[in-house]
Backbone as CSV, one residue per row, in Angstrom:
resi,resn,N_x,N_y,N_z,CA_x,CA_y,CA_z,C_x,C_y,C_z
1,MET,115.166,93.082,76.240,115.297,93.229,77.674,115.281,91.849,78.320
2,LYS,116.014,91.754,79.414,116.041,90.516,80.174,115.260,90.751,81.463
3,PHE,114.263,89.885,81.722,113.410,89.990,82.902,113.790,88.879,83.875
4,ASN,114.187,89.251,85.082,114.624,88.292,86.095,113.715,88.370,87.316
5,ARG,113.051,87.243,87.640,112.232,87.181,88.859,113.155,87.158,90.068
6,LEU,112.718,87.800,91.129,113.472,87.752,92.376,112.795,86.781,93.340
7,ASP,113.370,86.643,94.524,112.878,85.683,95.513,111.494,86.010,96.060
8,ILE,111.067,87.248,95.917,109.749,87.649,96.387,108.843,87.789,95.166
9,ASP,107.731,87.061,95.188,106.822,87.033,94.054,106.378,88.434,93.645
10,GLY,106.450,88.705,92.355,105.989,89.971,91.813,107.070,91.008,91.632
11,VAL,108.235,90.817,92.244,109.338,91.771,92.132,110.287,91.273,91.040
12,TRP,110.664,92.171,90.151,111.500,91.820,88.996,112.680,92.768,88.859
13,VAL,113.821,92.238,88.412,114.926,93.063,87.923,114.857,92.982,86.405
14,ILE,114.888,94.130,85.784,114.813,94.217,84.325,116.116,94.822,83.832
15,GLU,116.749,94.120,82.896,118.026,94.573,82.356,117.870,94.910,80.879
16,PRO,117.816,96.208,80.560,117.736,96.605,79.160,119.020,96.241,78.409
17,VAL,118.883,96.046,77.125,120.042,95.777,76.274,120.570,97.118,75.771
18,ARG,121.864,97.332,75.950,122.493,98.557,75.458,123.228,98.272,74.161
19,TYR,123.074,99.185,73.224,123.788,99.116,71.954,124.740,100.307,71.938
20,GLY,126.041,100.007,71.985,127.002,101.095,72.105,128.062,101.092,71.028
21,ASP,128.629,102.247,70.846,129.791,102.432,69.975,130.564,103.633,70.502
22,LYS,131.466,104.170,69.711,132.322,105.262,70.187,131.545,106.534,70.526
23,ARG,130.303,106.640,70.047,129.481,107.820,70.335,128.784,107.734,71.686
24,GLY,128.650,106.508,72.217,127.911,106.306,73.457,127.055,105.062,73.337
25,TYR,125.807,105.122,73.798,124.932,103.951,73.718,123.489,104.384,73.495
26,PHE,122.675,103.399,73.113,121.227,103.532,72.995,120.612,102.333,73.697
27,MET,119.483,102.552,74.374,118.748,101.432,74.965,117.273,101.807,75.059
28,GLU,116.430,100.786,75.021,115.015,100.969,75.320,114.865,100.786,76.824
29,ALA,114.482,101.840,77.517,114.358,101.776,78.971,113.046,101.117,79.397
30,TRP,112.040,101.195,78.566,110.751,100.587,78.875,110.020,100.335,77.577
31,LYS,109.435,99.164,77.475,108.660,98.800,76.289,107.423,98.055,76.772
32,GLU,106.255,98.658,76.572,105.024,98.121,77.130,104.772,96.670,76.740
33,SER,104.986,96.315,75.479,104.672,94.954,75.041,105.531,93.916,75.770
34,GLU,106.822,94.178,75.942,107.694,93.239,76.661,107.356,93.202,78.144
35,PHE,107.085,94.364,78.712,106.727,94.439,80.121,105.455,93.632,80.377
36,ARG,104.454,93.832,79.552,103.182,93.119,79.697,103.380,91.610,79.555
37,GLN,104.241,91.197,78.624,104.492,89.769,78.393,105.105,89.096,79.616
38,HIS,106.008,89.764,80.290,106.727,89.159,81.414,106.094,89.464,82.772
39,VAL,105.783,90.722,83.023,105.305,91.152,84.335,103.784,91.137,84.405
40,GLY,103.152,91.557,83.332,101.691,91.659,83.286,101.275,93.084,83.011
41,PRO,99.975,93.317,82.967,99.506,94.671,82.653,99.678,95.625,83.833
42,VAL,100.337,96.730,83.576,100.472,97.814,84.539,100.332,99.100,83.746
43,HIS,99.469,99.977,84.205,99.246,101.247,83.505,99.932,102.369,84.288
44,PHE,101.105,102.766,83.816,101.835,103.844,84.490,101.188,105.183,84.161
45,VAL,101.035,106.041,85.188,100.349,107.319,85.009,101.239,108.529,85.303
46,GLN,102.427,108.286,85.829,103.266,109.419,86.233,104.718,108.988,86.262
47,ASP,105.617,109.876,85.821,107.062,109.678,85.941,107.593,110.675,86.959
48,ASN,108.472,110.197,87.840,109.068,111.043,88.871,110.584,110.967,88.767
49,GLU,111.250,111.972,89.306,112.712,111.988,89.305,113.192,112.715,90.548
50,SER,114.273,112.200,91.134,114.920,112.903,92.239,116.427,112.881,92.015
51,VAL,117.099,113.863,92.550,118.557,113.911,92.565,118.951,114.028,94.027
52,SER,119.870,113.166,94.448,120.270,113.123,95.857,121.770,112.919,95.978
53,ASN,122.316,113.375,97.082,123.747,113.242,97.350,124.041,111.950,98.111
54,ARG,125.318,111.603,98.173,125.759,110.395,98.874,125.194,110.358,100.296
55,GLY,124.705,109.189,100.666,124.198,108.980,102.014,122.731,109.315,102.197
56,VAL,122.118,109.981,101.219,120.690,110.279,101.345,119.918,108.971,101.280
57,LEU,119.058,108.765,102.257,118.167,107.608,102.268,116.749,108.140,102.143
58,ARG,116.049,107.662,101.144,114.652,108.037,100.933,113.812,106.773,101.122
59,GLY,112.956,106.782,102.132,112.106,105.619,102.354,112.183,105.156,103.789
60,LEU,111.535,104.124,103.983,110.822,103.191,103.122,109.366,103.647,103.009
61,HIS,108.972,104.153,101.851,107.658,104.750,101.663,106.658,103.768,101.068
62,PHE,105.392,103.985,101.405,104.296,103.278,100.752,103.030,104.096,100.898
63,GLN,102.081,103.821,100.023,100.769,104.440,100.090,99.753,103.353,100.399
64,LYS,98.817,103.678,101.258,97.857,102.688,101.752,96.596,102.624,100.899
65,GLY,95.956,101.461,100.982,94.629,101.268,100.396,94.586,101.463,98.897
66,GLU,93.537,102.121,98.457,93.331,102.330,97.023,94.421,103.199,96.391
67,TYR,95.246,103.813,97.200,96.298,104.691,96.700,97.644,103.985,96.549
68,SER,97.688,102.700,96.842,98.917,101.921,96.696,99.495,102.108,95.295
69,GLN,100.815,102.026,95.189,101.483,102.242,93.905,102.408,101.092,93.547
70,ALA,102.389,100.702,92.277,103.451,99.882,91.707,104.465,100.853,91.126
71,LYS,105.751,100.461,91.154,106.812,101.356,90.677,107.788,100.596,89.796
72,LEU,108.269,101.277,88.779,109.385,100.803,87.969,110.476,101.846,88.139
73,VAL,111.594,101.454,88.782,112.614,102.428,89.169,113.948,102.132,88.480
74,ARG,114.709,103.202,88.258,116.037,103.064,87.665,116.882,104.277,88.029
75,VAL,118.184,104.141,87.814,119.134,105.215,88.078,119.782,105.604,86.755
76,SER,119.695,106.887,86.403,120.298,107.350,85.152,121.662,108.008,85.375
77,ARG,121.989,108.269,86.638,123.322,108.806,86.986,123.632,108.390,88.408
78,GLY,124.804,107.766,88.593,125.207,107.376,89.938,124.848,105.941,90.281
79,ARG,124.741,105.697,91.607,124.556,104.333,92.095,123.781,104.372,93.406
80,VAL,122.784,103.478,93.535,121.995,103.380,94.766,121.809,101.922,95.145
81,LEU,121.479,101.700,96.402,120.964,100.416,96.847,119.466,100.624,96.977
82,ASP,118.692,99.864,96.197,117.248,99.994,96.160,116.627,98.827,96.926
83,VAL,115.635,99.122,97.772,115.059,98.119,98.661,113.537,98.129,98.564
84,ALA,112.947,96.923,98.512,111.494,96.766,98.546,111.143,95.758,99.632
85,VAL,110.154,96.101,100.469,109.724,95.262,101.581,108.279,94.822,101.341
86,ASP,108.033,93.526,101.409,106.709,92.953,101.178,105.783,93.240,102.362
87,LEU,104.682,93.938,102.094,103.693,94.251,103.122,102.321,93.677,102.768
88,ARG,102.271,92.713,101.866,101.004,92.145,101.400,100.443,91.141,102.410
89,ALA,99.206,91.354,102.775,98.526,90.450,103.719,98.524,89.030,103.163
90,GLY,98.880,88.067,104.011,98.859,86.666,103.617,100.010,86.226,102.741
91,SER,100.921,87.110,102.429,102.058,86.745,101.582,103.023,85.861,102.371
92,PRO,103.519,84.790,101.769,104.498,83.944,102.468,105.828,84.662,102.703
93,THR,106.025,85.794,102.032,107.266,86.561,102.213,106.996,87.900,102.919
94,TYR,105.865,88.000,103.632,105.538,89.227,104.367,106.705,89.621,105.282
95,GLY,107.101,90.893,105.204,108.179,91.413,106.041,109.569,91.171,105.492
96,ARG,109.691,90.366,104.436,110.999,90.147,103.809,111.274,91.257,102.797
97,HIS,112.544,91.420,102.494,112.915,92.473,101.547,113.857,91.935,100.477
98,VAL,113.938,92.688,99.393,114.964,92.481,98.376,115.758,93.778,98.309
99,ALA,117.047,93.648,98.029,117.926,94.802,97.883,118.730,94.603,96.603
100,VAL,118.695,95.596,95.731,119.341,95.502,94.425,120.118,96.788,94.163
101,GLU,121.355,96.643,93.715,122.115,97.821,93.323,121.696,98.241,91.930
102,LEU,121.294,99.491,91.811,120.933,100.090,90.529,121.932,101.195,90.231
103,SER,122.384,101.261,88.987,123.355,102.302,88.635,123.237,102.662,87.166
104,ASP,123.882,103.767,86.818,123.943,104.137,85.405,124.808,103.146,84.630
105,GLU,125.726,102.470,85.304,126.587,101.499,84.632,125.869,100.187,84.349
106,ASN,125.096,99.656,85.331,124.453,98.354,85.090,123.082,98.485,84.425
107,ALA,122.505,99.678,84.398,121.231,99.979,83.730,120.055,99.133,84.230
108,ARG,120.234,98.440,85.335,119.140,97.626,85.882,117.975,98.509,86.303
109,GLN,116.795,97.895,86.241,115.586,98.516,86.760,114.949,97.530,87.726
110,LEU,114.201,98.048,88.676,113.497,97.193,89.613,112.011,97.494,89.501
111,PHE,111.211,96.436,89.302,109.760,96.594,89.338,109.288,96.172,90.721
112,VAL,108.577,97.084,91.382,108.036,96.857,92.721,106.517,96.914,92.608
113,PRO,105.817,95.795,92.823,104.358,95.814,92.696,103.687,96.535,93.862
114,ARG,102.391,96.717,93.737,101.617,97.309,94.842,101.748,96.415,96.072
115,GLY,101.675,97.032,97.251,101.734,96.274,98.494,103.127,96.185,99.089
116,PHE,104.034,97.015,98.621,105.411,97.018,99.115,105.782,98.399,99.625
117,ALA,106.654,98.436,100.638,107.343,99.665,101.016,108.601,99.724,100.157
118,HIS,109.020,100.925,99.806,110.151,101.083,98.891,111.047,102.229,99.349
119,GLY,112.351,102.042,99.173,113.290,103.098,99.486,114.641,102.824,98.874
120,PHE,115.515,103.812,98.951,116.876,103.649,98.434,117.836,104.541,99.193
121,VAL,119.108,104.159,99.155,120.173,104.980,99.708,121.199,105.212,98.602
122,VAL,121.742,106.422,98.549,122.690,106.796,97.506,124.100,106.365,97.907
123,LEU,124.737,105.575,97.036,126.084,105.050,97.285,127.172,105.856,96.571
124,SER,126.808,106.610,95.555,127.768,107.421,94.796,127.716,108.864,95.299
125,ASP,128.556,109.728,94.751,128.543,111.131,95.179,127.178,111.777,94.948
126,VAL,126.563,111.466,93.804,125.247,111.981,93.434,124.522,110.876,92.687
127,ALA,123.202,110.831,92.814,122.412,109.883,92.024,121.159,110.567,91.505
128,GLN,120.862,110.279,90.258,119.621,110.732,89.634,118.738,109.497,89.512
129,PHE,117.601,109.528,90.202,116.728,108.370,90.359,115.416,108.655,89.651
130,GLN,114.982,107.723,88.808,113.751,107.916,88.040,112.799,106.762,88.295
131,TYR,111.507,107.084,88.351,110.545,106.014,88.550,109.195,106.342,87.948
132,LYS,108.594,105.289,87.419,107.233,105.338,86.907,106.333,104.773,87.995
133,VAL,105.136,105.339,88.140,104.168,104.827,89.102,102.822,104.627,88.421
134,ASP,102.045,103.697,88.958,100.751,103.394,88.344,99.578,104.049,89.080
135,ASN,99.872,104.929,90.027,98.833,105.634,90.761,99.424,106.958,91.220
136,GLN,98.630,108.001,91.187,99.146,109.304,91.581,99.399,109.368,93.090
137,TYR,100.312,110.236,93.455,100.659,110.448,94.857,99.458,111.004,95.616
138,ALA,99.184,110.426,96.784,98.092,110.870,97.656,98.667,111.081,99.047
139,PRO,98.987,112.322,99.416,99.652,112.571,100.702,98.891,112.036,101.906
140,GLN,97.571,112.007,101.852,96.772,111.520,102.979,96.917,110.012,103.182
141,ALA,97.437,109.299,102.172,97.572,107.842,102.258,99.018,107.397,102.418
142,GLU,99.939,108.348,102.495,101.358,107.994,102.569,101.748,107.556,103.978
143,ALA,102.653,106.590,104.023,103.210,106.128,105.295,104.676,105.772,105.072
144,THR,105.398,105.659,106.166,106.818,105.349,106.096,107.131,104.220,107.066
145,LEU,107.769,103.198,106.560,108.258,102.079,107.363,109.664,102.433,107.827
146,ARG,109.952,102.156,109.073,111.249,102.525,109.648,112.385,101.791,108.933
147,PHE,113.321,102.550,108.367,114.424,101.992,107.575,115.357,101.115,108.402
148,ASP,115.461,101.390,109.697,116.414,100.665,110.543,115.733,99.686,111.506
149,ASP,114.498,99.304,111.196,113.782,98.338,112.022,114.568,97.024,112.022
150,GLU,114.950,96.556,113.204,115.736,95.316,113.303,114.990,94.117,112.747
151,ALA,113.660,94.151,112.753,112.862,93.043,112.218,113.070,92.882,110.713
152,LEU,113.485,93.954,110.044,113.715,93.899,108.602,115.117,93.397,108.267
153,GLY,116.085,93.751,109.092,117.463,93.292,108.881,118.091,93.780,107.589
154,ILE,117.831,95.014,107.199,118.371,95.545,105.939,119.787,96.059,106.153
155,ASP,120.705,95.594,105.325,122.066,96.131,105.295,122.100,97.199,104.216
156,TRP,122.115,98.458,104.628,122.063,99.575,103.696,123.432,99.893,103.077
157,LEU,124.475,99.195,103.487,125.840,99.363,102.945,126.502,100.675,103.325
158,ILE,125.821,101.493,104.097,126.379,102.763,104.570,126.057,102.852,106.063
159,PRO,127.019,103.232,106.886,126.732,103.384,108.325,125.624,104.414,108.569
160,HIS,124.806,104.168,109.571,123.677,105.054,109.867,124.127,106.484,110.130
161,ASP,125.290,106.657,110.739,125.741,108.018,111.047,126.189,108.784,109.807
162,GLU,126.265,108.123,108.649,126.604,108.805,107.388,125.367,109.040,106.520
163,MET,124.194,108.653,107.023,122.962,108.796,106.247,122.320,110.163,106.492
164,LEU,121.668,110.655,105.456,120.888,111.888,105.541,119.435,111.525,105.287
165,LEU,118.559,111.809,106.259,117.141,111.465,106.154,116.272,112.680,106.416
166,SER,115.099,112.682,105.823,114.117,113.720,106.129,113.531,113.437,107.511
167,ASP,112.891,114.449,108.089,112.220,114.253,109.376,111.177,113.147,109.256
168,LYS,110.442,113.142,108.146,109.404,112.130,107.920,110.004,110.733,107.938
169,ASP,111.142,110.540,107.280,111.751,109.221,107.218,112.327,108.794,108.568
170,CYS,112.722,109.744,109.388,113.201,109.427,110.740,112.065,108.972,111.658
171,ARG,110.836,109.334,111.307,109.670,108.995,112.144,108.904,107.774,111.621
172,GLY,109.509,106.961,110.772,108.833,105.783,110.237,108.372,104.843,111.335
173,VAL,107.387,104.006,111.027,106.845,103.059,111.990,107.522,101.700,111.841
174,ALA,107.489,100.932,112.900,108.059,99.584,112.887,107.142,98.640,112.105
175,LEU,107.725,97.577,111.572,106.970,96.574,110.823,105.801,96.040,111.651
176,LYS,106.007,95.808,112.946,104.960,95.258,113.801,103.747,96.174,113.898
177,ASP,103.908,97.464,113.563,102.819,98.438,113.651,102.168,98.734,112.300
178,VAL,102.595,98.039,111.249,102.045,98.251,109.916,100.883,97.295,109.682
179,GLU,99.791,97.822,109.159,98.664,96.966,108.788,98.932,96.419,107.387
180,PRO,98.975,95.084,107.237,99.265,94.504,105.924,98.256,94.939,104.857
181,PHE,98.710,94.990,103.607,97.881,95.380,102.475,96.948,94.255,102.075
182,ASP,95.692,94.568,101.905,94.756,93.659,101.252,94.632,94.133,99.823
183,LEU,95.145,93.362,98.900,95.098,93.759,97.485,94.112,92.929,96.720
């Protein structure tokens, strides 16, 4: 696997090596020893999966306090734009984001550490999105950062009028109203 640091400390793009022939391909999607060597120790406790249609935007979600989650995300079918926003108190990149295209073709994965809001928008007709988390979901600690907050300046690559959002995601809070994470 190839581990690539991004501009925001702690966020990584991981590119698995695919071995293919006329039958298809094989790849190691996650290997604890390599992950630990490059990223550090993370104990994943749950795997999640969603399937969404073109234009669905999920996020920007985060869990507060002791319920914060690190995530390792990938797309096994389709294509998404995946976004992580730094919400860590005292971080020199607080409020900045990274955006990475993840697809079944490029096999990239994005590691998002604790202290970030995370979301994605589906660019293909359908996308199957998978993610590992290091802390279980706690609904009482969940919050949503507004996806279209001008302070974030995220180009989602799809016009807002073509996006499909849940009621919860439409009610996200602005960056100025988020209490930074103390980790």
